[in-house]
Coordinates of C-alpha atoms and ligand atoms in Angstrom, one line a residue:
M252 CA 199.1 186.7 169.6
N253 CA 199.2 183.5 170.9
R254 CA 197.5 180.6 168.6
R255 CA 194.4 181.0 170.7
L256 CA 194.2 184.9 170.6
F257 CA 194.8 184.6 166.8
F258 CA 192.2 181.9 166.0
V259 CA 189.6 184.1 168.1
A260 CA 190.4 187.7 166.2
A261 CA 190.9 185.5 162.5
A262 CA 187.2 184.1 163.7
A263 CA 186.6 187.5 164.1
F264 CA 187.8 189.2 161.1
A265 CA 186.2 186.1 158.6
A266 CA 182.7 187.1 160.3
M267 CA 183.2 190.3 160.0
L268 CA 183.9 190.0 156.1
G269 CA 181.0 186.8 155.8
V270 CA 183.1 184.0 155.4
G271 CA 182.8 181.3 157.7
P272 CA 181.9 177.8 157.5
G273 CA 179.1 177.1 155.1
V274 CA 179.1 180.1 153.2
Q275 CA 181.1 180.1 150.1
A276 CA 184.4 182.7 149.5
A277 CA 184.4 183.3 146.1
E278 CA 188.5 183.6 145.0
P279 CA 188.7 186.3 143.0
M280 CA 191.0 185.0 139.4
K281 CA 194.4 186.3 139.1
V282 CA 195.4 188.0 136.0
S283 CA 198.0 189.6 135.3
A284 CA 198.7 192.6 132.7
S285 CA 202.0 193.6 131.6
F286 CA 201.3 197.8 132.9
S287 CA 199.3 200.0 134.8
I288 CA 197.2 201.2 132.1
L289 CA 195.7 198.0 131.2
G290 CA 196.1 197.2 134.9
D291 CA 193.8 199.5 135.5
M292 CA 191.3 198.7 132.7
V293 CA 191.6 195.3 133.6
K294 CA 190.5 196.0 137.5
Q295 CA 188.2 198.1 136.0
V296 CA 185.6 195.7 133.8
G297 CA 186.9 192.9 136.5
G298 CA 185.9 194.3 139.7
G299 CA 186.2 192.1 142.2
R300 CA 186.7 189.2 140.3
V301 CA 189.4 189.6 139.5
E302 CA 192.6 190.0 141.3
V303 CA 195.3 192.0 139.5
F304 CA 198.3 191.9 138.8
T305 CA 201.3 194.7 137.1
F306 CA 204.1 194.0 136.0
V307 CA 205.5 197.3 134.6
G308 CA 203.7 199.5 137.3
P309 CA 202.9 204.4 137.7
N310 CA 205.5 206.2 136.6
G311 CA 207.1 202.6 134.6
D312 CA 208.6 202.7 131.2
A313 CA 206.9 199.8 129.7
H314 CA 209.2 199.6 126.6
V315 CA 212.1 198.7 128.6
Y316 CA 211.8 196.7 131.6
E317 CA 213.9 193.9 133.3
P318 CA 211.8 191.8 134.8
T319 CA 211.3 189.9 138.4
P320 CA 211.4 186.8 139.5
A321 CA 208.2 187.6 140.9
D322 CA 207.2 188.3 138.5
A323 CA 206.9 185.4 137.3
K324 CA 205.9 183.7 139.9
E325 CA 202.9 186.1 139.7
L326 CA 202.5 184.9 136.2
S327 CA 201.9 181.4 136.3
E328 CA 200.1 182.3 139.3
S329 CA 197.7 183.7 136.2
K330 CA 195.5 182.5 134.2
I331 CA 194.8 185.2 131.7
L332 CA 198.1 187.4 130.5
F333 CA 196.8 191.4 129.5
I334 CA 199.3 192.2 126.5
N335 CA 199.5 195.7 124.8
G336 CA 200.8 194.4 122.1
L337 CA 202.3 196.0 118.6
G338 CA 205.6 195.2 119.7
L339 CA 204.9 196.9 122.8
E340 CA 206.2 194.5 125.4
G341 CA 209.8 193.3 124.0
W342 CA 210.5 191.1 126.9
M343 CA 207.1 189.7 127.9
T344 CA 208.1 186.4 126.2
R345 CA 211.0 185.8 127.6
L346 CA 209.5 186.2 131.0
E347 CA 206.2 184.0 129.5
K348 CA 209.3 181.3 129.1
S349 CA 210.9 181.8 131.7
S350 CA 207.0 181.5 134.1
G351 CA 206.0 178.5 132.7
F352 CA 202.8 180.5 132.0
K353 CA 200.0 177.8 131.1
G354 CA 197.3 180.3 130.8
T355 CA 195.5 182.6 127.8
V356 CA 197.1 185.8 126.1
V357 CA 195.3 188.3 125.8
T358 CA 195.7 191.0 122.4
A359 CA 194.0 195.0 123.9
T360 CA 194.5 195.7 121.1
K361 CA 193.1 193.2 118.6
G362 CA 191.0 194.9 115.9
I363 CA 192.0 198.8 116.5
T364 CA 193.6 199.9 113.3
P365 CA 197.1 201.0 113.9
R366 CA 199.6 204.0 113.1
K367 CA 202.5 203.2 111.1
M368 CA 204.7 206.1 110.2
V369 CA 208.6 205.9 109.1
E370 CA 211.4 206.5 112.0
N371 CA 215.2 206.8 110.2
E372 CA 214.1 205.4 106.5
K373 CA 212.1 201.9 108.7
T374 CA 207.9 202.0 108.7
V375 CA 207.1 201.3 112.3
T376 CA 203.9 200.4 114.5
D377 CA 203.5 202.9 117.6
P378 CA 202.1 201.0 120.1
H379 CA 200.4 203.4 122.3
A380 CA 196.2 203.1 120.9
W381 CA 195.5 203.5 124.6
Q382 CA 195.8 207.5 123.8
D383 CA 193.3 207.1 121.2
L384 CA 189.5 206.9 124.1
G385 CA 187.7 204.7 120.8
N386 CA 190.7 202.8 121.0
G387 CA 190.3 202.5 124.5
K388 CA 186.3 201.1 123.9
I389 CA 188.1 198.3 122.1
Y390 CA 190.1 197.4 124.6
V391 CA 187.6 198.1 127.2
T392 CA 185.2 195.0 124.9
N393 CA 188.4 193.0 124.4
I394 CA 189.0 193.1 128.3
R395 CA 185.3 192.0 129.2
D396 CA 185.0 189.6 126.2
A397 CA 188.2 187.6 127.1
L398 CA 187.4 187.5 131.0
I399 CA 184.0 185.7 130.5
A400 CA 185.5 182.9 128.5
A401 CA 187.8 182.5 131.3
D402 CA 184.8 182.7 134.3
P403 CA 181.5 182.4 132.4
A404 CA 179.9 182.7 135.9
G405 CA 180.4 186.7 135.8
K406 CA 179.2 187.2 132.9
V407 CA 176.7 189.4 133.6
T408 CA 179.1 191.2 136.2
Y409 CA 181.7 191.8 133.6
E410 CA 178.9 193.2 131.1
A411 CA 178.0 195.5 133.0
N412 CA 180.7 197.0 134.1
A413 CA 182.1 197.0 130.7
Q414 CA 179.8 199.1 130.0
K415 CA 179.6 202.0 133.3
F416 CA 182.9 202.0 131.9
L417 CA 182.7 202.5 127.7
D418 CA 179.9 204.8 129.3
A419 CA 182.0 206.8 130.7
I420 CA 185.0 206.7 128.3
A421 CA 182.7 208.0 125.3
Q422 CA 182.1 210.9 128.0
M423 CA 185.8 211.8 128.2
E424 CA 185.5 211.5 124.4
T425 CA 182.9 214.3 125.2
T426 CA 185.6 216.6 127.3
V427 CA 188.1 215.7 125.2
K428 CA 186.6 217.5 122.3
Q429 CA 185.3 220.5 123.6
A430 CA 188.6 221.1 125.4
V431 CA 190.6 221.1 121.8
A432 CA 187.8 222.8 120.4
K433 CA 188.7 226.0 122.6
L434 CA 191.9 225.9 121.1
P435 CA 193.1 228.7 119.1
P436 CA 194.1 226.1 115.7
E437 CA 197.7 227.7 115.8
R438 CA 198.5 226.6 118.7
R439 CA 197.6 223.4 118.9
K440 CA 201.1 222.0 118.8
I441 CA 202.3 219.9 121.6
I442 CA 206.5 218.6 121.7
T443 CA 207.1 215.6 124.2
T444 CA 210.8 213.8 124.8
H445 CA 209.2 210.7 122.7
D446 CA 206.2 210.1 120.5
A447 CA 203.9 208.3 122.7
F448 CA 200.7 211.1 121.7
G449 CA 200.2 210.1 117.6
Y450 CA 197.1 208.2 118.3
F451 CA 195.9 211.4 120.3
G452 CA 197.0 213.7 117.7
A453 CA 195.5 212.1 115.1
A454 CA 191.8 211.6 117.3
Y455 CA 191.5 215.3 118.7
G456 CA 193.3 216.9 116.3
I457 CA 197.3 217.9 118.1
E458 CA 200.0 217.6 116.0
F459 CA 202.9 216.3 118.2
I460 CA 206.7 216.6 117.8
A461 CA 209.0 214.0 119.7
P462 CA 213.1 214.0 119.1
E463 CA 213.0 210.1 119.9
G464 CA 210.9 208.4 118.1
V465 CA 207.3 205.2 119.1
S466 CA 210.3 203.7 122.1
T467 CA 212.0 205.2 124.7
E468 CA 214.5 202.7 123.8
S469 CA 216.8 205.3 121.5
E470 CA 218.4 208.1 121.8
A471 CA 217.7 212.0 120.3
S472 CA 219.9 211.8 118.3
A473 CA 222.0 216.1 118.4
K474 CA 220.2 216.7 114.4
D475 CA 216.9 215.6 115.5
V476 CA 217.3 217.3 118.9
A477 CA 218.5 220.9 116.4
K478 CA 215.9 220.3 114.2
I479 CA 213.3 220.8 116.6
I480 CA 215.2 224.1 118.1
T481 CA 214.3 224.8 114.3
Q482 CA 210.7 223.9 114.7
I483 CA 209.8 225.6 118.0
K484 CA 211.5 229.0 116.5
K485 CA 209.9 228.6 113.3
E486 CA 206.3 227.4 113.4
K487 CA 207.0 229.1 116.9
I488 CA 205.4 226.9 119.2
P489 CA 204.4 227.2 122.6
A490 CA 205.2 224.6 124.9
V491 CA 206.9 221.7 125.8
F492 CA 205.5 219.2 127.8
L493 CA 207.9 216.6 130.0
E494 CA 206.4 212.9 130.5
N495 CA 205.9 210.5 133.5
V496 CA 207.9 207.9 131.7
T497 CA 211.3 210.1 130.1
D498 CA 213.7 212.0 131.9
S499 CA 213.1 215.6 131.9
R500 CA 217.0 217.0 130.9
L501 CA 216.4 216.8 127.1
L502 CA 213.3 218.5 126.6
E503 CA 214.4 220.8 129.5
Q504 CA 217.2 222.1 127.0
I505 CA 215.1 222.6 124.6
S506 CA 212.7 224.7 126.3
R507 CA 216.3 227.3 127.4
E508 CA 216.9 227.4 123.6
T509 CA 214.1 228.1 122.1
G510 CA 212.0 230.3 124.8
A511 CA 209.7 227.5 124.5
K512 CA 207.2 227.0 128.5
I513 CA 207.3 223.5 130.5
G514 CA 203.7 223.5 129.7
G515 CA 203.6 220.9 133.2
T516 CA 203.5 216.8 133.0
L517 CA 201.8 214.4 130.0
F518 CA 201.1 210.4 131.5
S519 CA 201.2 208.8 127.9
D520 CA 202.6 205.4 129.2
A521 CA 201.9 204.8 132.3
L522 CA 199.3 205.9 135.7
S523 CA 200.8 207.6 138.1
P524 CA 200.4 206.6 141.6
P525 CA 197.0 205.4 142.8
D526 CA 196.8 209.2 145.5
G527 CA 198.3 210.9 142.2
P528 CA 196.9 213.1 139.4
A529 CA 196.4 210.6 136.4
G530 CA 195.7 207.4 139.0
T531 CA 193.2 205.5 136.3
Y532 CA 193.3 205.5 132.5
L533 CA 189.9 208.2 133.0
D534 CA 192.3 210.4 135.2
M535 CA 194.9 210.2 133.0
F536 CA 193.1 211.3 130.2
R537 CA 191.6 214.4 132.2
N538 CA 194.4 215.4 133.7
N539 CA 196.4 215.5 130.5
I540 CA 193.4 217.6 129.2
E541 CA 193.8 219.2 131.7
T542 CA 197.6 220.4 130.9
M543 CA 197.4 220.7 127.9
S544 CA 194.1 223.4 127.6
A545 CA 195.8 225.8 130.9
A546 CA 199.5 225.9 128.5
L547 CA 197.7 226.5 124.9
S548 CA 194.8 228.2 125.8
S549 CA 197.0 231.6 126.2
Ligands
ZN321 ZN1 205.8 204.8 124.3

């Protein structure tokens, strides 16, 4: 394209967007989020005023991640860095340092009650707080308040977007509770690869058992796997579920050795790509509860 033609095309494009001389185009505020679930929440609250960069993308494992130079560049240009906290993002401190980030770090779990558990005789904090929709509401209010503090001109927009999102989360809570209530109590038991659903289990009354701990960093020992196999047989646990962020081989093995069927794939620590079944926080819940219901109801 020659320069003149390019200019004409660019002007036409700008006119299309309603941007031109005398019309101020609002630049969206750049922010970063550590992983896809949190990134979606920030997008829902920020709307068009915010441009969100997410480090660990769809189907990615937020426990273990190798930041790239592109991540450092995005973070250096961000006004806010949203993290989950509770020990999820062990790789973040290094990224923050290498990027020279000078903005505000916002911990989305601020104010929630962390779930503690004992693993190999040590007390560990469970980072998967987003799997309880009640906690999801706290994430949303923390995100809203941080966006208002950084961009006061957007207060009305952020408040309206947050309220709409909070209402939708409340509706999803009802859906999940109703779905669990329909399941026979003795079938409310689920095996997953790593311990990502402790908050979900505590909030909605399903027992989750996992050969791996609250992080994917350490692999399950032969002893852990043997223990679970015994438990599945003894308690007649009906189904095991794969996760979108973990290797499926371990659970396929457990399924073969116990006869427990594979109930499908649950989205634990990451969303699906946008065109998949769990492209947003709420679609993740919808997909997970439908998958659980289908496998456990009969
Ligand atoms: Zn996890």
